[in-house]
Short mmCIF file of C-alpha atoms in Angstrom, two decimals:
data_model
loop_
_atom_site.label_atom_id
_atom_site.label_comp_id
_atom_site.label_asym_id
_atom_site.label_seq_id
_atom_site.Cartn_x
_atom_site.Cartn_y
_atom_site.Cartn_z
CA UNK A 6 -30.12 -5.87 -15.05
CA UNK A 7 -27.19 -4.31 -15.77
CA UNK A 8 -23.92 -3.25 -13.14
CA UNK A 9 -21.62 -0.30 -13.10
CA UNK A 10 -18.19 -1.54 -13.19
CA UNK A 11 -16.67 1.46 -11.37
CA UNK A 12 -19.09 2.65 -8.55
CA UNK A 13 -22.20 -0.76 -8.79
CA UNK A 14 -24.89 1.62 -9.29
CA UNK A 15 -27.45 -0.74 -11.07
CA UNK A 16 -29.97 -0.30 -13.50
CA UNK A 17 -32.91 -2.22 -15.20
CA UNK A 18 -30.78 -1.02 -18.19
CA UNK A 19 -27.93 0.03 -20.29
CA UNK A 20 -26.78 3.63 -20.10
CA UNK A 21 -23.94 5.24 -21.15
CA UNK A 22 -22.82 7.46 -18.16
CA UNK A 23 -23.26 5.87 -14.56
CA UNK A 24 -25.77 8.42 -13.08
CA UNK A 25 -23.87 8.28 -9.93
CA UNK A 26 -19.82 8.12 -10.54
CA UNK A 27 -20.07 9.98 -14.10
CA UNK A 28 -18.74 7.67 -16.32
CA UNK A 29 -18.93 6.59 -19.64
CA UNK A 30 -19.05 2.54 -20.63
CA UNK A 31 -18.89 1.16 -17.65
CA UNK A 32 -22.79 -0.61 -17.26
CA UNK A 33 -22.27 -4.73 -18.08
CA UNK A 34 -24.98 -7.01 -18.37
CA UNK A 35 -25.20 -9.39 -15.89
CA UNK A 36 -27.94 -12.37 -14.96
CA UNK A 37 -29.51 -12.07 -11.28
CA UNK A 38 -29.63 -15.32 -9.61
CA UNK A 39 -32.30 -16.89 -8.90
CA UNK A 40 -34.19 -15.91 -5.15
CA UNK A 41 -34.23 -19.06 -4.03
CA UNK A 42 -30.47 -20.21 -4.69
CA UNK A 43 -29.06 -16.75 -2.85
CA UNK A 44 -31.14 -18.13 0.30
CA UNK A 45 -29.38 -21.82 -0.32
CA UNK A 46 -26.20 -20.18 -0.52
CA UNK A 47 -26.26 -17.56 2.66
CA UNK A 48 -27.50 -21.02 4.37
CA UNK A 49 -24.67 -22.83 2.88
CA UNK A 50 -22.09 -20.26 3.94
CA UNK A 51 -23.88 -19.92 7.60
CA UNK A 52 -23.73 -23.04 7.69
CA UNK A 53 -19.95 -24.15 7.52
CA UNK A 54 -18.67 -20.95 10.72
CA UNK A 55 -18.55 -22.65 14.27
CA UNK A 56 -21.36 -21.23 16.27
CA UNK A 57 -23.17 -18.32 14.19
CA UNK A 58 -23.78 -15.80 16.03
CA UNK A 59 -27.67 -14.25 16.53
CA UNK A 60 -27.35 -10.86 15.98
CA UNK A 61 -30.09 -8.56 18.40
CA UNK A 62 -31.03 -4.77 18.90
CA UNK A 63 -27.91 -3.45 21.87
CA UNK A 64 -28.24 0.03 23.59
CA UNK A 65 -25.07 1.82 22.32
CA UNK A 66 -23.88 1.71 25.90
CA UNK A 67 -24.62 -1.88 26.55
CA UNK A 68 -22.40 -2.30 24.40
CA UNK A 69 -18.27 -3.26 25.25
CA UNK A 70 -15.64 -1.14 23.61
CA UNK A 71 -13.15 -4.00 23.96
CA UNK A 72 -13.65 -6.43 20.86
CA UNK A 73 -11.38 -9.76 20.48
CA UNK A 74 -8.48 -10.10 20.10
CA UNK A 75 -6.46 -9.38 17.19
CA UNK A 76 -4.05 -12.72 15.71
CA UNK A 77 -0.36 -11.54 15.74
CA UNK A 78 0.59 -12.95 12.12
CA UNK A 79 4.31 -12.77 13.36
CA UNK A 80 5.21 -10.63 10.90
CA UNK A 81 5.53 -6.89 12.21
CA UNK A 82 5.31 -4.77 9.08
CA UNK A 83 1.97 -6.80 8.21
CA UNK A 84 0.38 -6.43 11.64
CA UNK A 85 1.05 -2.71 11.17
CA UNK A 86 -0.37 -2.25 8.26
CA UNK A 87 -3.45 -4.13 9.75
CA UNK A 88 -3.51 -1.55 12.74
CA UNK A 89 -1.90 -3.83 15.14
CA UNK A 90 -3.15 -7.84 14.27
CA UNK A 91 -5.66 -9.35 11.99
CA UNK A 92 -9.18 -8.99 13.55
CA UNK A 93 -11.41 -11.87 14.13
CA UNK A 94 -14.53 -12.30 11.43
CA UNK A 95 -12.78 -9.70 9.36
CA UNK A 96 -12.42 -9.55 5.67
CA UNK A 97 -8.59 -9.04 4.50
CA UNK A 98 -8.48 -7.94 0.52
CA UNK A 99 -5.16 -8.05 -0.51
CA UNK A 100 -4.02 -7.30 -4.30
CA UNK A 101 -1.17 -6.31 -5.93
CA UNK A 102 0.02 -7.27 -10.18
CA UNK A 103 0.70 -10.48 -11.07
CA UNK A 104 3.81 -12.19 -10.00
CA UNK A 105 4.66 -9.37 -7.33
CA UNK A 106 4.63 -11.62 -4.50
CA UNK A 107 0.84 -11.94 -3.14
CA UNK A 108 0.69 -15.94 -2.59
CA UNK A 109 4.36 -15.72 -1.63
CA UNK A 110 3.63 -13.62 1.32
CA UNK A 111 0.17 -14.55 1.81
CA UNK A 112 2.39 -18.79 1.94
CA UNK A 113 4.95 -17.64 3.98
CA UNK A 114 2.90 -15.82 6.74
CA UNK A 115 0.55 -18.21 7.19
CA UNK A 116 3.02 -20.90 7.49
CA UNK A 117 4.23 -18.29 10.10
CA UNK A 118 1.11 -19.27 12.01
CA UNK A 119 2.56 -21.73 14.19
CA UNK A 120 -0.98 -21.95 16.85
CA UNK A 121 -4.11 -21.87 14.34
CA UNK A 122 -5.58 -23.87 11.68
CA UNK A 123 -5.09 -21.83 8.65
CA UNK A 124 -7.32 -23.30 5.02
CA UNK A 125 -5.76 -21.94 2.07
CA UNK A 126 -7.77 -22.15 -0.71
CA UNK A 127 -6.03 -22.12 -3.83
CA UNK A 128 -7.09 -21.79 -7.26
CA UNK A 129 -4.76 -21.44 -9.69
CA UNK A 130 -2.16 -24.35 -8.58
CA UNK A 131 -2.15 -27.23 -7.56
CA UNK A 132 -0.90 -28.60 -4.64
CA UNK A 133 2.74 -29.74 -5.75
CA UNK A 134 3.55 -26.68 -6.73
CA UNK A 135 2.53 -25.19 -3.37
CA UNK A 136 4.89 -27.62 -1.41
CA UNK A 137 7.61 -26.50 -3.76
CA UNK A 138 7.35 -23.24 -2.59
CA UNK A 139 6.91 -24.06 0.49
CA UNK A 140 10.06 -25.73 0.14
CA UNK A 141 11.99 -22.90 -1.58
CA UNK A 142 10.52 -20.70 1.56
CA UNK A 143 12.26 -22.87 4.03
CA UNK A 144 9.40 -22.81 6.35
CA UNK A 145 8.15 -26.12 5.14
CA UNK A 146 8.92 -29.74 7.63
CA UNK A 147 7.74 -26.83 10.60
CA UNK A 148 5.29 -26.91 13.70
CA UNK A 149 2.44 -25.23 11.39
CA UNK A 150 2.64 -28.00 8.50
CA UNK A 151 0.51 -29.66 11.29
CA UNK A 152 -1.64 -27.07 11.24
CA UNK A 153 -1.82 -25.43 7.23
CA UNK A 154 -4.41 -27.21 5.78
CA UNK A 155 -4.15 -26.95 1.26
CA UNK A 156 -7.50 -27.51 -1.42
CA UNK A 157 -7.41 -26.85 -4.67
CA UNK A 158 -10.77 -25.73 -5.60
CA UNK A 159 -12.65 -23.66 -8.21
CA UNK A 160 -16.50 -24.31 -6.48
CA UNK A 161 -17.48 -21.89 -3.98
CA UNK A 162 -20.00 -24.85 -2.38
CA UNK A 163 -17.48 -27.20 -1.94
CA UNK A 164 -15.20 -24.68 -0.03
CA UNK A 165 -17.93 -24.47 2.42
CA UNK A 166 -18.75 -28.25 1.96
CA UNK A 167 -14.77 -28.23 3.16
CA UNK A 168 -14.93 -25.51 5.83
CA UNK A 169 -17.47 -27.17 8.15
CA UNK A 170 -15.74 -30.32 8.23
CA UNK A 171 -12.39 -29.05 9.52
CA UNK A 172 -13.53 -26.10 11.33
CA UNK A 173 -10.15 -23.90 11.00
CA UNK A 174 -9.53 -20.87 12.21
CA UNK A 175 -8.31 -18.79 9.68
CA UNK A 176 -9.23 -19.05 5.50
CA UNK A 177 -7.18 -17.85 1.74
CA UNK A 178 -8.49 -17.55 -1.06
CA UNK A 179 -5.91 -17.55 -3.51
CA UNK A 180 -8.26 -16.00 -5.54
CA UNK A 181 -11.67 -14.48 -6.06
CA UNK A 182 -11.95 -13.71 -9.31
CA UNK A 183 -11.16 -18.31 -9.69
CA UNK A 184 -14.09 -19.15 -7.30
CA UNK A 185 -16.91 -19.81 -9.16
CA UNK A 186 -20.74 -20.59 -7.31
CA UNK A 187 -23.57 -22.21 -9.03
CA UNK A 188 -26.28 -20.00 -8.14
CA UNK A 189 -25.02 -17.52 -11.46
CA UNK A 190 -24.74 -18.90 -14.73
CA UNK A 191 -21.61 -17.27 -16.06
CA UNK A 192 -17.76 -17.91 -15.79
CA UNK A 193 -15.64 -16.90 -12.98
CA UNK A 194 -13.68 -13.48 -12.09
CA UNK A 195 -16.95 -11.66 -13.87
CA UNK A 196 -18.84 -9.42 -12.36
CA UNK A 197 -21.66 -11.46 -10.51
CA UNK A 198 -19.46 -13.83 -9.73
CA UNK A 199 -16.73 -12.09 -8.08
CA UNK A 200 -19.56 -10.33 -6.22
CA UNK A 201 -22.13 -13.51 -4.69
CA UNK A 202 -18.91 -15.62 -4.32
CA UNK A 203 -16.99 -12.24 -1.82
CA UNK A 204 -20.72 -11.63 -0.37
CA UNK A 205 -21.03 -15.03 1.05
CA UNK A 206 -18.04 -14.86 2.42
CA UNK A 207 -18.24 -11.87 3.49
CA UNK A 208 -21.71 -13.54 5.63
CA UNK A 209 -19.15 -16.31 6.80
CA UNK A 210 -16.72 -14.60 8.13
CA UNK A 211 -18.97 -12.15 10.50
CA UNK A 212 -21.44 -15.50 11.46
CA UNK A 213 -18.74 -17.53 12.77
CA UNK A 214 -15.99 -14.85 13.57
CA UNK A 215 -13.28 -16.58 11.00
CA UNK A 216 -11.46 -14.28 9.82
CA UNK A 217 -10.75 -14.73 5.76
CA UNK A 218 -8.15 -13.30 3.59
CA UNK A 219 -8.81 -13.14 -0.07
CA UNK A 220 -6.42 -12.07 -2.68
CA UNK A 221 -7.63 -10.04 -5.95
CA UNK A 222 -5.61 -9.25 -9.42
CA UNK A 223 -5.50 -6.34 -10.29
CA UNK A 224 -6.37 -4.53 -13.91
CA UNK A 225 -3.85 -2.38 -15.98
CA UNK A 226 -4.85 0.85 -14.66
CA UNK A 227 -3.58 -0.36 -11.22
CA UNK A 228 -6.65 -0.84 -10.07
CA UNK A 229 -8.25 -4.03 -7.97
CA UNK A 230 -10.65 -5.95 -10.64
CA UNK A 231 -14.02 -7.27 -10.10
CA UNK A 232 -16.91 -4.44 -9.83
CA UNK A 233 -15.82 -1.52 -7.11
CA UNK A 234 -18.24 -2.84 -4.78
CA UNK A 235 -16.40 -4.83 -4.00
CA UNK A 236 -13.72 -2.80 -2.17
CA UNK A 237 -16.81 -1.82 -0.38
CA UNK A 238 -17.66 -5.36 1.22
CA UNK A 239 -14.52 -6.17 2.77
CA UNK A 240 -13.11 -4.42 5.42
CA UNK A 241 -9.34 -3.67 4.48
CA UNK A 242 -7.76 -3.49 1.29
CA UNK A 243 -4.71 -3.58 1.44
CA UNK A 244 -2.34 -2.92 -1.85
CA UNK A 245 0.77 -4.93 -2.88
CA UNK A 246 2.99 -2.93 -4.71
CA UNK A 247 6.82 -2.54 -6.58
CA UNK A 248 8.90 -2.85 -8.88
CA UNK A 249 9.82 -5.66 -10.77
CA UNK A 250 12.96 -5.41 -11.42
CA UNK A 251 14.11 -4.24 -7.87
CA UNK A 252 14.49 -6.10 -5.01
CA UNK A 253 12.15 -3.92 -1.98
CA UNK A 254 8.25 -4.26 -2.45
CA UNK A 255 5.45 -2.38 -0.17
CA UNK A 256 2.25 -3.10 1.71
CA UNK A 257 -0.13 -0.47 1.72
CA UNK A 258 -2.87 -0.08 3.18
CA UNK A 259 -6.11 1.55 0.98
CA UNK A 260 -8.88 0.65 3.43
CA UNK A 261 -9.01 -0.41 7.20
CA UNK A 262 -11.82 -0.31 9.43
CA UNK A 263 -9.63 -1.23 12.42
CA UNK A 264 -7.19 1.22 11.86
CA UNK A 265 -4.89 3.43 10.11
CA UNK A 266 -4.51 3.61 6.44
CA UNK A 267 -1.18 5.64 6.32
CA UNK A 268 0.38 2.37 7.32
CA UNK A 269 3.42 1.24 5.07
CA UNK A 270 5.41 -2.05 5.80
CA UNK A 271 8.32 -2.98 3.34
CA UNK A 272 10.11 -5.73 2.65
CA UNK A 273 12.77 -6.98 0.23
CA UNK A 274 12.05 -9.87 -2.50
CA UNK A 275 15.24 -12.62 -1.35
CA UNK A 276 15.53 -15.99 -3.08
CA UNK A 277 14.04 -17.73 -0.13
CA UNK A 278 11.32 -15.47 0.21
CA UNK A 279 9.81 -11.46 1.73
CA UNK A 280 12.71 -10.54 4.58
CA UNK A 281 11.28 -7.43 6.27
CA UNK A 282 12.56 -4.28 5.95
CA UNK A 283 12.73 -2.93 10.00
CA UNK A 284 14.56 0.64 8.99
CA UNK A 285 14.36 1.16 5.36
CA UNK A 286 16.54 4.33 5.74
CA UNK A 287 19.95 2.73 5.24
CA UNK A 288 19.00 0.01 2.66
CA UNK A 289 16.78 3.35 0.45
CA UNK A 290 20.80 5.76 0.95
CA UNK A 291 23.55 4.32 -1.60
CA UNK A 292 27.39 5.23 0.04
CA UNK A 293 28.04 5.97 -4.08
CA UNK A 294 27.32 9.46 -4.35
CA UNK A 295 30.07 11.38 -3.60
CA UNK A 296 31.47 13.72 -5.21
CA UNK A 297 28.15 13.71 -7.68
CA UNK A 298 25.59 16.48 -8.29
CA UNK A 299 22.04 15.91 -8.52
CA UNK A 300 21.87 14.04 -5.19
CA UNK A 301 19.75 14.77 -2.07
CA UNK A 302 18.37 13.15 0.58
CA UNK A 303 15.10 13.95 2.17
CA UNK A 304 13.53 13.40 5.71
CA UNK A 305 9.98 11.60 4.72
CA UNK A 306 7.56 9.69 6.64
CA UNK A 307 4.89 7.65 5.28
CA UNK A 308 2.33 7.04 8.05
CA UNK A 309 4.11 6.60 11.16
CA UNK A 310 7.82 5.77 9.73
CA UNK A 311 10.28 8.60 9.48
CA UNK A 312 13.02 7.53 6.66
CA UNK A 313 15.95 8.74 4.66
CA UNK A 314 14.75 9.43 0.84
CA UNK A 315 17.34 9.83 -2.27
CA UNK A 316 15.86 12.13 -4.42
CA UNK A 317 17.74 12.22 -7.32
CA UNK A 318 17.63 15.02 -10.45
CA UNK A 319 19.72 15.33 -14.07
CA UNK A 320 18.70 18.49 -16.06
CA UNK A 321 20.30 19.22 -19.50
CA UNK A 322 19.79 20.83 -22.25
CA UNK A 323 16.59 19.84 -23.94
CA UNK A 324 17.67 18.40 -27.24
CA UNK A 325 13.96 18.48 -29.58
CA UNK A 326 13.13 21.49 -28.74
CA UNK A 327 10.54 20.96 -26.75
CA UNK A 328 11.78 20.02 -22.75
CA UNK A 329 10.87 17.33 -21.32
CA UNK A 330 9.46 16.96 -17.35
CA UNK A 331 9.77 13.30 -15.81
CA UNK A 332 9.52 11.78 -12.76
CA UNK A 333 9.24 8.28 -10.90
CA UNK A 334 8.27 8.00 -8.00
CA UNK A 335 6.64 11.71 -7.52
CA UNK A 336 3.80 13.33 -8.58
CA UNK A 337 4.35 15.16 -12.15
CA UNK A 338 2.36 18.06 -11.13
CA UNK A 339 4.51 19.00 -8.20
CA UNK A 340 7.44 18.94 -10.12
CA UNK A 341 6.20 21.40 -12.33
CA UNK A 342 5.23 23.58 -9.57
CA UNK A 343 8.77 23.61 -8.56
CA UNK A 344 10.37 24.62 -11.18
CA UNK A 345 8.22 27.49 -12.09
CA UNK A 346 8.84 28.38 -8.06
CA UNK A 347 12.29 27.93 -8.78
CA UNK A 348 12.21 30.12 -12.38
CA UNK A 349 10.09 32.65 -11.20
CA UNK A 350 11.44 32.85 -7.19
CA UNK A 351 14.41 32.16 -7.17
CA UNK A 352 15.42 32.94 -11.13
CA UNK A 353 16.52 29.61 -12.70
CA UNK A 354 16.24 29.83 -15.61
CA UNK A 355 15.51 26.02 -16.64
CA UNK A 356 12.54 27.08 -19.53
CA UNK A 357 14.84 25.22 -22.11
CA UNK A 358 16.26 22.36 -20.47
CA UNK A 359 14.96 18.13 -19.44
CA UNK A 360 14.48 17.68 -16.23
CA UNK A 361 14.21 13.85 -14.94
CA UNK A 362 13.19 13.17 -11.23
CA UNK A 363 13.89 9.72 -9.75
CA UNK A 364 12.54 8.69 -6.20
CA UNK A 365 15.75 6.22 -5.61
CA UNK A 366 14.89 2.46 -4.63
CA UNK A 367 11.86 2.38 -6.17
CA UNK A 368 9.54 4.11 -3.83
CA UNK A 369 7.30 5.90 -4.58
CA UNK A 370 7.01 8.64 -1.73
CA UNK A 371 4.15 11.03 -1.43
CA UNK A 372 5.24 13.35 1.96
CA UNK A 373 5.08 17.66 1.18
CA UNK A 374 8.10 17.95 3.19
CA UNK A 375 10.15 16.15 -0.20
CA UNK A 376 9.65 19.79 -2.20
CA UNK A 377 12.85 21.37 -0.41
CA UNK A 378 15.29 18.39 -1.60
CA UNK A 379 13.64 18.40 -5.22
CA UNK A 380 14.03 21.46 -5.57
CA UNK A 381 17.40 20.86 -4.50
CA UNK A 382 19.03 17.98 -6.69
CA UNK A 383 17.82 19.98 -9.47
CA UNK A 384 19.60 23.04 -8.54
CA UNK A 385 22.27 20.99 -7.93
CA UNK A 386 22.52 19.35 -11.18
CA UNK A 387 21.76 22.15 -12.94
CA UNK A 388 25.13 24.28 -12.09
CA UNK A 389 26.44 20.67 -11.91
CA UNK A 390 27.31 21.05 -7.95
CA UNK A 391 27.17 18.58 -5.30
CA UNK A 392 25.45 19.23 -1.89
CA UNK A 393 28.29 18.27 0.46
CA UNK A 394 27.68 14.75 1.86
CA UNK A 395 26.15 15.19 5.48
CA UNK A 396 23.42 17.39 4.37
CA UNK A 397 19.70 16.79 4.95
CA UNK A 398 16.88 18.58 4.63
CA UNK A 399 12.55 18.96 5.08
CA UNK A 400 10.27 21.24 3.98
CA UNK A 401 7.38 21.92 1.59
CA UNK A 402 7.84 24.94 -0.75
CA UNK A 403 5.01 27.03 -1.29
CA UNK A 404 3.83 28.99 -4.46
CA UNK A 405 5.70 32.19 -3.07
CA UNK A 406 9.25 30.76 -2.76
CA UNK A 407 8.18 30.41 1.03
CA UNK A 408 9.65 26.99 2.77
CA UNK A 409 6.25 25.85 5.02
CA UNK A 410 5.90 24.00 8.17
CA UNK A 411 5.98 20.23 7.92
CA UNK A 412 4.19 17.56 10.83
CA UNK A 413 6.38 15.58 12.85
CA UNK A 414 9.94 16.87 12.66
CA UNK A 415 11.06 15.50 16.06
CA UNK A 416 11.21 12.20 13.99
CA UNK A 417 12.67 13.12 11.07
CA UNK A 418 15.69 14.87 12.66
CA UNK A 419 15.96 11.65 15.45
CA UNK A 420 16.58 9.48 12.14
CA UNK A 421 18.81 11.62 10.13
CA UNK A 422 20.53 12.42 13.76
CA UNK A 423 20.44 7.90 13.87
CA UNK A 424 21.87 7.77 10.18
CA UNK A 425 25.01 10.20 11.50
CA UNK A 426 24.35 12.96 9.06
CA UNK A 427 25.19 16.44 10.62
CA UNK A 428 23.09 19.21 9.19
CA UNK A 429 19.38 18.78 8.63
CA UNK A 430 17.61 22.05 6.76
CA UNK A 431 14.14 22.82 8.77
CA UNK A 432 11.55 25.14 8.03
CA UNK A 433 11.85 28.06 10.72
CA UNK A 434 8.08 27.76 12.14
CA UNK A 435 9.23 24.60 12.83
CA UNK A 436 11.22 25.83 15.41
CA UNK A 437 8.52 26.93 18.09
CA UNK A 438 8.30 24.81 20.83
CA UNK A 439 11.20 22.30 19.80
CA UNK A 440 14.22 21.35 22.10
CA UNK A 441 17.02 22.10 20.54
CA UNK A 442 19.63 20.60 23.02
CA UNK A 443 18.41 17.22 22.62
CA UNK A 444 19.78 17.17 19.56
CA UNK A 445 23.87 16.63 18.35
CA UNK A 446 22.54 17.40 14.65
CA UNK A 447 22.78 21.01 13.65
CA UNK A 448 19.41 22.69 12.65
CA UNK A 449 19.69 24.93 10.18
CA UNK A 450 16.18 26.99 9.91
CA UNK A 451 15.37 28.38 6.48
CA UNK A 452 12.14 30.96 5.85
CA UNK A 453 12.67 31.49 2.03
CA UNK A 454 14.13 28.53 -0.71
CA UNK A 455 16.81 31.26 -1.49
CA UNK A 456 17.87 31.14 2.03
CA UNK A 457 18.01 26.82 1.73
CA UNK A 458 19.67 27.27 -1.46
CA UNK A 459 22.36 29.69 -0.06
CA UNK A 460 23.62 27.35 2.93
CA UNK A 461 23.67 24.32 0.05
CA UNK A 462 25.28 26.45 -1.81
CA UNK A 463 27.08 28.86 -0.14
#
């Protein structure tokens, strides 16, 4: 049969355009496994569990809303992204670019679980390599070593045999693309192999109550490798991202059946492993921009965490005729819109200028409250006038040049005050219902972009 690589749609014949998702040339041929073999795999996955759960028909009012207590991962950032800890019986997919630190994060976290028996299945590295990594992480010979079991195996059937033998409480598979089952006659990493192995591990997790963490590769387009149906199978999809040239790594939740998808975890890559960053604002702000133009500080929020971000802009005359518009860590189309607002509503001619925008620290920010700092940084670079030290801002800019209100303004103001800022520009509409007396920072309410620029540059 044929399966769409993008959405998992099945067809008995090859089709050029997928009728479900509309993508072209995504149908790949797979060989369907024998039904008897699939039943055998299902029973093997189920028998590997501790106690099989018998499913029954239940009334909604009879079901308890209090589920099993979550497993504390001894990592505040990971717990936050998971929604409070690892849910028993859940299946989590951790994806990221090669070399970003997926295996380091999983090994470091599992070695910290001293109260749980963990089975770490590695299909990519040898036991010697993992031992060397554990020693580099400075967590080897810890009390968890007795509960940390390592298995270097690529066969799904052999993995289930070992699970039945050791009875682990947490299972980690690194990576799902290297595992294969004998029931499918194709190479490891193919669409059907990834789907069948993930489905078997899902059945094991749900019937035994043992959480399973899968580590997955991503394609050159930045999406998780394998069929899109893999993301539908799992309960939680976590993306580990960041630039290899920067120290910071961001753990972002894409899908979460047990918590919010807007959470964010920040780590710093060090020689001894990943260090949790509890206060990212201090790391994302540099102290050496005093007297430099094109730098503005914004109070942004990702998930429930407020932090201050440094926005850098460079405006120069177009040397090659056609002006360039480049943005790193910010939406390029949003930048073009804000430049059009500056030209039409404020009267600054940027048509023949190159504009380069960068969010410091390798961060990618999607908060609309960054608009005001982007406009301020662009204008500061254009007139080559630095913004005075101690100024911070938060506000969304509309097409008519108005500054629109933003959510959770009190958290943004408190974060700026905590880091020693004396003034913060906020939308005038956010003043209603705001107790100004409890803040020691000066609030500068503005209604239009011109008012904000007048407050900054006089």
